[in-house]
mmCIF file of C-alpha atoms in Angstrom:
data_model
loop_
_atom_site.group_PDB
_atom_site.id
_atom_site.type_symbol
_atom_site.label_atom_id
_atom_site.label_comp_id
_atom_site.label_asym_id
_atom_site.label_seq_id
_atom_site.Cartn_x
_atom_site.Cartn_y
_atom_site.Cartn_z
ATOM 1 C CA UNK A 1 0.000 0.000 0.000
ATOM 2 C CA UNK A 2 2.815 2.421 0.860
ATOM 3 C CA UNK A 3 4.530 1.693 -2.427
ATOM 4 C CA UNK A 4 1.304 2.483 -4.293
ATOM 5 C CA UNK A 5 0.952 5.820 -2.429
ATOM 6 C CA UNK A 6 4.567 6.610 -3.246
ATOM 7 C CA UNK A 7 3.934 5.935 -6.959
ATOM 8 C CA UNK A 8 0.842 8.156 -6.878
ATOM 9 C CA UNK A 9 2.831 11.057 -5.386
ATOM 10 C CA UNK A 10 5.647 10.428 -7.817
ATOM 11 C CA UNK A 11 3.251 10.588 -10.784
ATOM 12 C CA UNK A 12 1.807 13.935 -9.547
ATOM 13 C CA UNK A 13 5.237 15.502 -9.070
ATOM 14 C CA UNK A 14 5.589 16.810 -12.661
ATOM 15 C CA UNK A 15 2.229 18.572 -12.326
ATOM 16 C CA UNK A 16 3.316 20.430 -9.199
ATOM 17 C CA UNK A 17 6.819 21.239 -10.513
ATOM 18 C CA UNK A 18 5.412 24.018 -12.709
ATOM 19 C CA UNK A 19 6.014 26.934 -10.357
ATOM 20 C CA UNK A 20 8.549 29.449 -11.599
ATOM 21 C CA UNK A 21 8.863 28.003 -15.115
ATOM 22 C CA UNK A 22 5.139 28.425 -15.912
ATOM 23 C CA UNK A 23 5.028 31.877 -14.392
ATOM 24 C CA UNK A 24 8.562 32.841 -15.327
ATOM 25 C CA UNK A 25 8.247 36.633 -15.201
ATOM 26 C CA UNK A 26 6.029 39.112 -13.368
ATOM 27 C CA UNK A 27 6.883 42.763 -12.668
ATOM 28 C CA UNK A 28 3.376 43.939 -11.767
ATOM 29 C CA UNK A 29 4.472 45.340 -8.388
ATOM 30 C CA UNK A 30 7.536 47.132 -9.804
ATOM 31 C CA UNK A 31 5.378 48.548 -12.617
ATOM 32 C CA UNK A 32 2.790 49.899 -10.141
ATOM 33 C CA UNK A 33 5.534 51.708 -8.220
ATOM 34 C CA UNK A 34 7.312 53.176 -11.278
ATOM 35 C CA UNK A 35 8.727 56.664 -10.747
ATOM 36 C CA UNK A 36 10.229 59.250 -13.032
ATOM 37 C CA UNK A 37 14.009 59.386 -12.926
ATOM 38 C CA UNK A 38 15.304 62.581 -11.313
ATOM 39 C CA UNK A 39 16.335 65.352 -13.691
ATOM 40 C CA UNK A 40 20.127 65.335 -14.004
ATOM 41 C CA UNK A 41 22.757 66.792 -16.329
ATOM 42 C CA UNK A 42 25.558 64.285 -15.787
ATOM 43 C CA UNK A 43 25.044 61.806 -18.642
ATOM 44 C CA UNK A 44 23.181 59.379 -16.349
ATOM 45 C CA UNK A 45 21.442 57.683 -19.330
ATOM 46 C CA UNK A 46 17.887 58.236 -18.135
ATOM 47 C CA UNK A 47 14.612 58.871 -19.961
ATOM 48 C CA UNK A 48 11.157 59.338 -18.490
ATOM 49 C CA UNK A 49 7.841 61.192 -18.725
ATOM 50 C CA UNK A 50 4.187 60.957 -17.859
ATOM 51 C CA UNK A 51 2.544 59.285 -20.847
ATOM 52 C CA UNK A 52 -1.217 59.716 -20.649
ATOM 53 C CA UNK A 53 -2.109 58.748 -17.077
ATOM 54 C CA UNK A 54 0.941 56.470 -16.599
ATOM 55 C CA UNK A 55 4.455 57.297 -15.435
ATOM 56 C CA UNK A 56 6.731 55.990 -18.187
ATOM 57 C CA UNK A 57 10.404 55.126 -17.861
ATOM 58 C CA UNK A 58 12.642 52.392 -19.207
ATOM 59 C CA UNK A 59 11.491 49.434 -17.123
ATOM 60 C CA UNK A 60 10.851 45.701 -17.230
ATOM 61 C CA UNK A 61 11.411 42.954 -19.758
ATOM 62 C CA UNK A 62 9.693 42.145 -23.045
ATOM 63 C CA UNK A 63 9.161 38.845 -24.845
ATOM 64 C CA UNK A 64 12.140 38.014 -27.023
ATOM 65 C CA UNK A 65 11.306 37.380 -30.667
ATOM 66 C CA UNK A 66 14.302 35.124 -31.155
ATOM 67 C CA UNK A 67 14.153 31.338 -31.199
ATOM 68 C CA UNK A 68 13.585 30.054 -27.702
ATOM 69 C CA UNK A 69 11.441 32.988 -26.566
ATOM 70 C CA UNK A 70 12.484 34.084 -23.106
ATOM 71 C CA UNK A 71 12.504 37.619 -21.747
ATOM 72 C CA UNK A 72 14.894 40.445 -22.668
ATOM 73 C CA UNK A 73 15.474 43.477 -20.455
ATOM 74 C CA UNK A 74 14.311 46.821 -21.781
ATOM 75 C CA UNK A 75 17.269 49.135 -22.253
ATOM 76 C CA UNK A 76 17.831 52.784 -23.042
ATOM 77 C CA UNK A 77 19.384 53.052 -26.505
ATOM 78 C CA UNK A 78 21.138 56.153 -27.852
ATOM 79 C CA UNK A 79 22.009 56.210 -31.566
ATOM 80 C CA UNK A 80 23.476 58.780 -33.930
ATOM 81 C CA UNK A 81 24.575 62.307 -33.061
ATOM 82 C CA UNK A 82 28.194 61.726 -34.028
ATOM 83 C CA UNK A 83 28.352 64.600 -36.494
ATOM 84 C CA UNK A 84 26.315 67.776 -36.421
ATOM 85 C CA UNK A 85 23.640 68.214 -37.795
ATOM 86 C CA UNK A 86 23.018 64.464 -37.561
ATOM 87 C CA UNK A 87 19.991 63.654 -35.430
ATOM 88 C CA UNK A 88 20.193 61.806 -32.154
ATOM 89 C CA UNK A 89 17.699 59.030 -31.415
ATOM 90 C CA UNK A 90 16.996 58.153 -27.774
ATOM 91 C CA UNK A 91 14.569 55.300 -27.170
ATOM 92 C CA UNK A 92 13.543 52.605 -24.740
ATOM 93 C CA UNK A 93 10.616 50.486 -23.628
ATOM 94 C CA UNK A 94 8.439 50.087 -20.570
ATOM 95 C CA UNK A 95 6.698 46.753 -20.163
ATOM 96 C CA UNK A 96 4.255 45.625 -17.497
ATOM 97 C CA UNK A 97 3.891 41.856 -17.121
ATOM 98 C CA UNK A 98 1.484 39.915 -14.936
ATOM 99 C CA UNK A 99 1.714 36.092 -14.833
ATOM 100 C CA UNK A 100 3.974 36.070 -17.904
ATOM 101 C CA UNK A 101 1.491 38.108 -19.980
ATOM 102 C CA UNK A 102 2.209 41.679 -21.065
ATOM 103 C CA UNK A 103 -0.549 44.124 -20.147
ATOM 104 C CA UNK A 104 1.443 47.302 -20.950
ATOM 105 C CA UNK A 105 4.186 47.558 -23.551
ATOM 106 C CA UNK A 106 5.102 50.987 -24.932
ATOM 107 C CA UNK A 107 8.311 52.121 -26.616
ATOM 108 C CA UNK A 108 9.173 55.841 -26.706
ATOM 109 C CA UNK A 109 11.422 57.421 -29.355
ATOM 110 C CA UNK A 110 12.917 60.951 -29.192
ATOM 111 C CA UNK A 111 14.620 62.060 -32.414
ATOM 112 C CA UNK A 112 16.224 65.505 -32.365
ATOM 113 C CA UNK A 113 19.255 67.546 -33.328
ATOM 114 C CA UNK A 114 21.587 67.965 -30.345
ATOM 115 C CA UNK A 115 21.793 71.758 -30.532
ATOM 116 C CA UNK A 116 21.754 74.615 -28.065
ATOM 117 C CA UNK A 117 20.884 77.263 -30.665
ATOM 118 C CA UNK A 118 17.640 79.189 -30.104
ATOM 119 C CA UNK A 119 18.122 78.673 -26.383
ATOM 120 C CA UNK A 120 18.004 74.910 -26.868
ATOM 121 C CA UNK A 121 14.326 74.859 -27.901
ATOM 122 C CA UNK A 122 13.486 72.160 -30.440
ATOM 123 C CA UNK A 123 9.979 71.819 -31.928
ATOM 124 C CA UNK A 124 9.583 68.142 -32.744
ATOM 125 C CA UNK A 125 7.133 67.824 -35.621
ATOM 126 C CA UNK A 126 5.744 64.926 -37.611
ATOM 127 C CA UNK A 127 7.226 62.170 -39.703
ATOM 128 C CA UNK A 128 7.995 64.627 -42.542
ATOM 129 C CA UNK A 129 10.711 66.255 -40.427
ATOM 130 C CA UNK A 130 13.907 64.842 -38.988
ATOM 131 C CA UNK A 131 12.880 65.712 -35.434
ATOM 132 C CA UNK A 132 9.933 63.926 -33.818
ATOM 133 C CA UNK A 133 8.559 61.974 -30.876
ATOM 134 C CA UNK A 134 6.899 58.626 -31.424
ATOM 135 C CA UNK A 135 5.301 56.107 -29.094
ATOM 136 C CA UNK A 136 4.505 52.580 -30.221
ATOM 137 C CA UNK A 137 1.937 50.695 -28.150
ATOM 138 C CA UNK A 138 2.526 46.989 -28.781
ATOM 139 C CA UNK A 139 -0.635 45.950 -26.899
ATOM 140 C CA UNK A 140 -3.088 47.992 -29.002
ATOM 141 C CA UNK A 141 -0.943 48.164 -32.141
ATOM 142 C CA UNK A 142 -1.212 51.985 -32.252
ATOM 143 C CA UNK A 143 1.566 54.449 -33.103
ATOM 144 C CA UNK A 144 1.398 57.989 -31.710
ATOM 145 C CA UNK A 145 3.529 60.703 -33.350
ATOM 146 C CA UNK A 146 4.180 64.397 -32.904
ATOM 147 C CA UNK A 147 2.718 66.536 -35.696
ATOM 148 C CA UNK A 148 3.917 69.795 -37.215
ATOM 149 C CA UNK A 149 0.722 71.737 -36.345
ATOM 150 C CA UNK A 150 1.183 71.023 -32.608
ATOM 151 C CA UNK A 151 4.814 69.970 -32.140
ATOM 152 C CA UNK A 152 6.268 68.562 -28.958
ATOM 153 C CA UNK A 153 8.480 71.151 -27.233
ATOM 154 C CA UNK A 154 11.897 69.774 -26.339
ATOM 155 C CA UNK A 155 14.321 72.017 -24.455
ATOM 156 C CA UNK A 156 18.020 71.078 -24.529
ATOM 157 C CA UNK A 157 19.143 72.403 -21.151
ATOM 158 C CA UNK A 158 22.707 71.083 -21.288
ATOM 159 C CA UNK A 159 24.852 70.201 -24.276
ATOM 160 C CA UNK A 160 28.494 69.313 -23.680
ATOM 161 C CA UNK A 161 30.106 68.242 -26.941
ATOM 162 C CA UNK A 162 33.454 67.374 -25.301
ATOM 163 C CA UNK A 163 31.881 64.934 -22.806
ATOM 164 C CA UNK A 164 29.116 64.049 -25.288
ATOM 165 C CA UNK A 165 26.290 64.727 -22.811
ATOM 166 C CA UNK A 166 22.875 66.109 -23.726
ATOM 167 C CA UNK A 167 20.120 66.707 -21.174
ATOM 168 C CA UNK A 168 16.737 68.368 -21.294
ATOM 169 C CA UNK A 169 12.985 68.304 -20.890
ATOM 170 C CA UNK A 170 10.017 67.732 -23.225
ATOM 171 C CA UNK A 171 6.209 67.912 -23.300
ATOM 172 C CA UNK A 172 3.331 68.015 -25.769
ATOM 173 C CA UNK A 173 0.715 65.906 -27.525
ATOM 174 C CA UNK A 174 1.074 62.889 -29.785
ATOM 175 C CA UNK A 175 -1.538 61.811 -32.315
ATOM 176 C CA UNK A 176 -2.503 58.537 -33.950
ATOM 177 C CA UNK A 177 -4.621 58.045 -37.032
ATOM 178 C CA UNK A 178 -4.146 54.277 -37.230
ATOM 179 C CA UNK A 179 -7.823 53.745 -36.448
ATOM 180 C CA UNK A 180 -9.115 56.754 -38.374
ATOM 181 C CA UNK A 181 -10.312 58.198 -35.066
ATOM 182 C CA UNK A 182 -7.288 60.467 -34.515
ATOM 183 C CA UNK A 183 -6.597 59.417 -30.926
ATOM 184 C CA UNK A 184 -4.234 61.548 -28.860
ATOM 185 C CA UNK A 185 -1.767 60.890 -26.063
ATOM 186 C CA UNK A 186 -0.412 63.574 -23.704
ATOM 187 C CA UNK A 187 3.295 63.680 -22.859
ATOM 188 C CA UNK A 188 4.140 65.649 -19.704
ATOM 189 C CA UNK A 189 7.099 66.171 -17.366
ATOM 190 C CA UNK A 190 9.521 64.546 -19.838
ATOM 191 C CA UNK A 191 13.204 64.475 -19.019
ATOM 192 C CA UNK A 192 16.303 62.876 -20.508
ATOM 193 C CA UNK A 193 20.019 62.823 -19.677
ATOM 194 C CA UNK A 194 22.171 60.771 -22.052
ATOM 195 C CA UNK A 195 25.668 60.270 -23.353
ATOM 196 C CA UNK A 196 25.834 60.092 -27.141
#
């Protein structure tokens, strides 16, 4: 009888072994407590804003599209800006995951000329210009972009070409016409501090 009980428990063991592997990633608590990075001018490689009602910063992991799946950490990426007037692209993702399922997954792109002319003010227009802000929402499939009629205001507050540091703030509205309904998304209290 004991041997039979042992075999029963042994046969149920694979069913109970699915703990961490079946629920391999969850950052719901970290996502709920997300905060904007402090504004700095030291090349701290930070990016953040309030995107609609949600604080947005580079946070979490997203599903890898490579063979084997898995999760890849979201990272701040800085590209370009090596020769003036070449644009600088600063982008990263914020992903919220509950029980291994993404419920929030937005990537933010800032594309601008690193310049302190005109007091550092950059008006980031639509896709027809070199300078823009774009947000891709991977959950809804919508893209939101700055437009030339109501550009996002980006203020370069520090530009150090020797140390290759650019820092500043940004705010404005982004618009999507993917659905034909012309949805909008507010961007407030934006800040960035990157080395390029």
